[in-house]
């Protein structure tokens, strides 16, 4: 699943893929936003960890859990 995180006052976004289910990501985002002085911590498939302060969090886009098709589809 693709995750994109927007940061206030930054033209770029953080984008990565994770195998965590959408429900787990939603719960992590909700818990982070409940504490305005806290942070959002997510991990990708390659073992990297992303820590974003909730003060700078503009948006979190959670992609679909469906895998992409490769090649031509009839």
Short mmCIF file of C-alpha atoms in Angstrom, two decimals:
data_model
loop_
_atom_site.label_atom_id
_atom_site.label_comp_id
_atom_site.label_asym_id
_atom_site.label_seq_id
_atom_site.Cartn_x
_atom_site.Cartn_y
_atom_site.Cartn_z
CA UNK A 1 0.00 0.00 0.00
CA UNK A 2 1.24 3.47 -0.89
CA UNK A 3 1.46 6.14 1.81
CA UNK A 4 2.02 9.83 1.09
CA UNK A 5 2.57 12.38 3.86
CA UNK A 6 2.34 16.11 3.23
CA UNK A 7 4.30 18.54 5.40
CA UNK A 8 3.28 22.17 6.01
CA UNK A 9 5.50 24.73 4.24
CA UNK A 10 7.28 22.03 2.23
CA UNK A 11 6.86 21.60 -1.53
CA UNK A 12 7.72 17.90 -1.35
CA UNK A 13 5.92 15.03 0.29
CA UNK A 14 7.13 11.82 1.89
CA UNK A 15 6.09 8.77 -0.11
CA UNK A 16 6.71 5.10 0.62
CA UNK A 17 5.15 1.63 0.45
CA UNK A 18 4.21 -0.46 3.45
CA UNK A 19 2.65 -3.86 4.02
CA UNK A 20 0.70 -2.67 7.07
CA UNK A 21 -3.09 -2.72 6.67
CA UNK A 22 -4.96 0.55 6.13
CA UNK A 23 -6.71 0.21 9.50
CA UNK A 24 -3.36 0.16 11.36
CA UNK A 25 -2.17 3.26 9.49
CA UNK A 26 -5.45 5.08 10.20
CA UNK A 27 -5.20 4.27 13.91
CA UNK A 28 -1.58 5.49 14.06
CA UNK A 29 -2.52 8.77 12.35
CA UNK A 30 -5.54 9.29 14.64
CA UNK A 31 -3.45 8.61 17.75
CA UNK A 32 -0.77 11.04 16.57
CA UNK A 33 -3.31 13.79 15.86
CA UNK A 34 -4.91 13.33 19.29
CA UNK A 35 -1.70 14.68 20.86
CA UNK A 36 -0.79 18.00 19.17
CA UNK A 37 2.72 17.94 20.64
CA UNK A 38 3.33 14.34 19.55
CA UNK A 39 4.55 12.71 16.36
CA UNK A 40 3.52 10.21 13.71
CA UNK A 41 5.82 7.21 13.36
CA UNK A 42 5.44 4.81 10.41
CA UNK A 43 7.72 2.17 8.88
CA UNK A 44 8.09 1.09 5.26
CA UNK A 45 8.76 -2.31 3.69
CA UNK A 46 12.51 -1.71 3.57
CA UNK A 47 12.82 -1.16 7.33
CA UNK A 48 13.07 2.63 7.25
CA UNK A 49 11.16 4.53 9.93
CA UNK A 50 9.53 7.91 9.28
CA UNK A 51 8.89 10.23 12.24
CA UNK A 52 6.87 13.39 11.52
CA UNK A 53 5.84 15.92 14.21
CA UNK A 54 2.06 16.37 14.22
CA UNK A 55 2.52 20.15 14.18
CA UNK A 56 3.94 19.89 10.64
CA UNK A 57 1.49 17.27 9.38
CA UNK A 58 -0.60 18.63 6.48
CA UNK A 59 -2.17 15.36 5.25
CA UNK A 60 -1.71 11.61 5.10
CA UNK A 61 -2.89 9.83 1.96
CA UNK A 62 -3.45 6.11 2.32
CA UNK A 63 -3.48 4.19 -0.98
CA UNK A 64 -5.46 1.08 -1.77
CA UNK A 65 -4.43 -2.33 -0.50
CA UNK A 66 -4.95 -3.79 -3.97
CA UNK A 67 -1.75 -4.73 -5.76
CA UNK A 68 -0.99 -3.10 -9.11
CA UNK A 69 -1.27 -5.06 -12.31
CA UNK A 70 1.76 -5.31 -14.52
CA UNK A 71 1.52 -5.44 -18.28
CA UNK A 72 -1.44 -5.06 -20.57
CA UNK A 73 -4.88 -5.87 -19.24
CA UNK A 74 -7.62 -6.87 -21.68
#
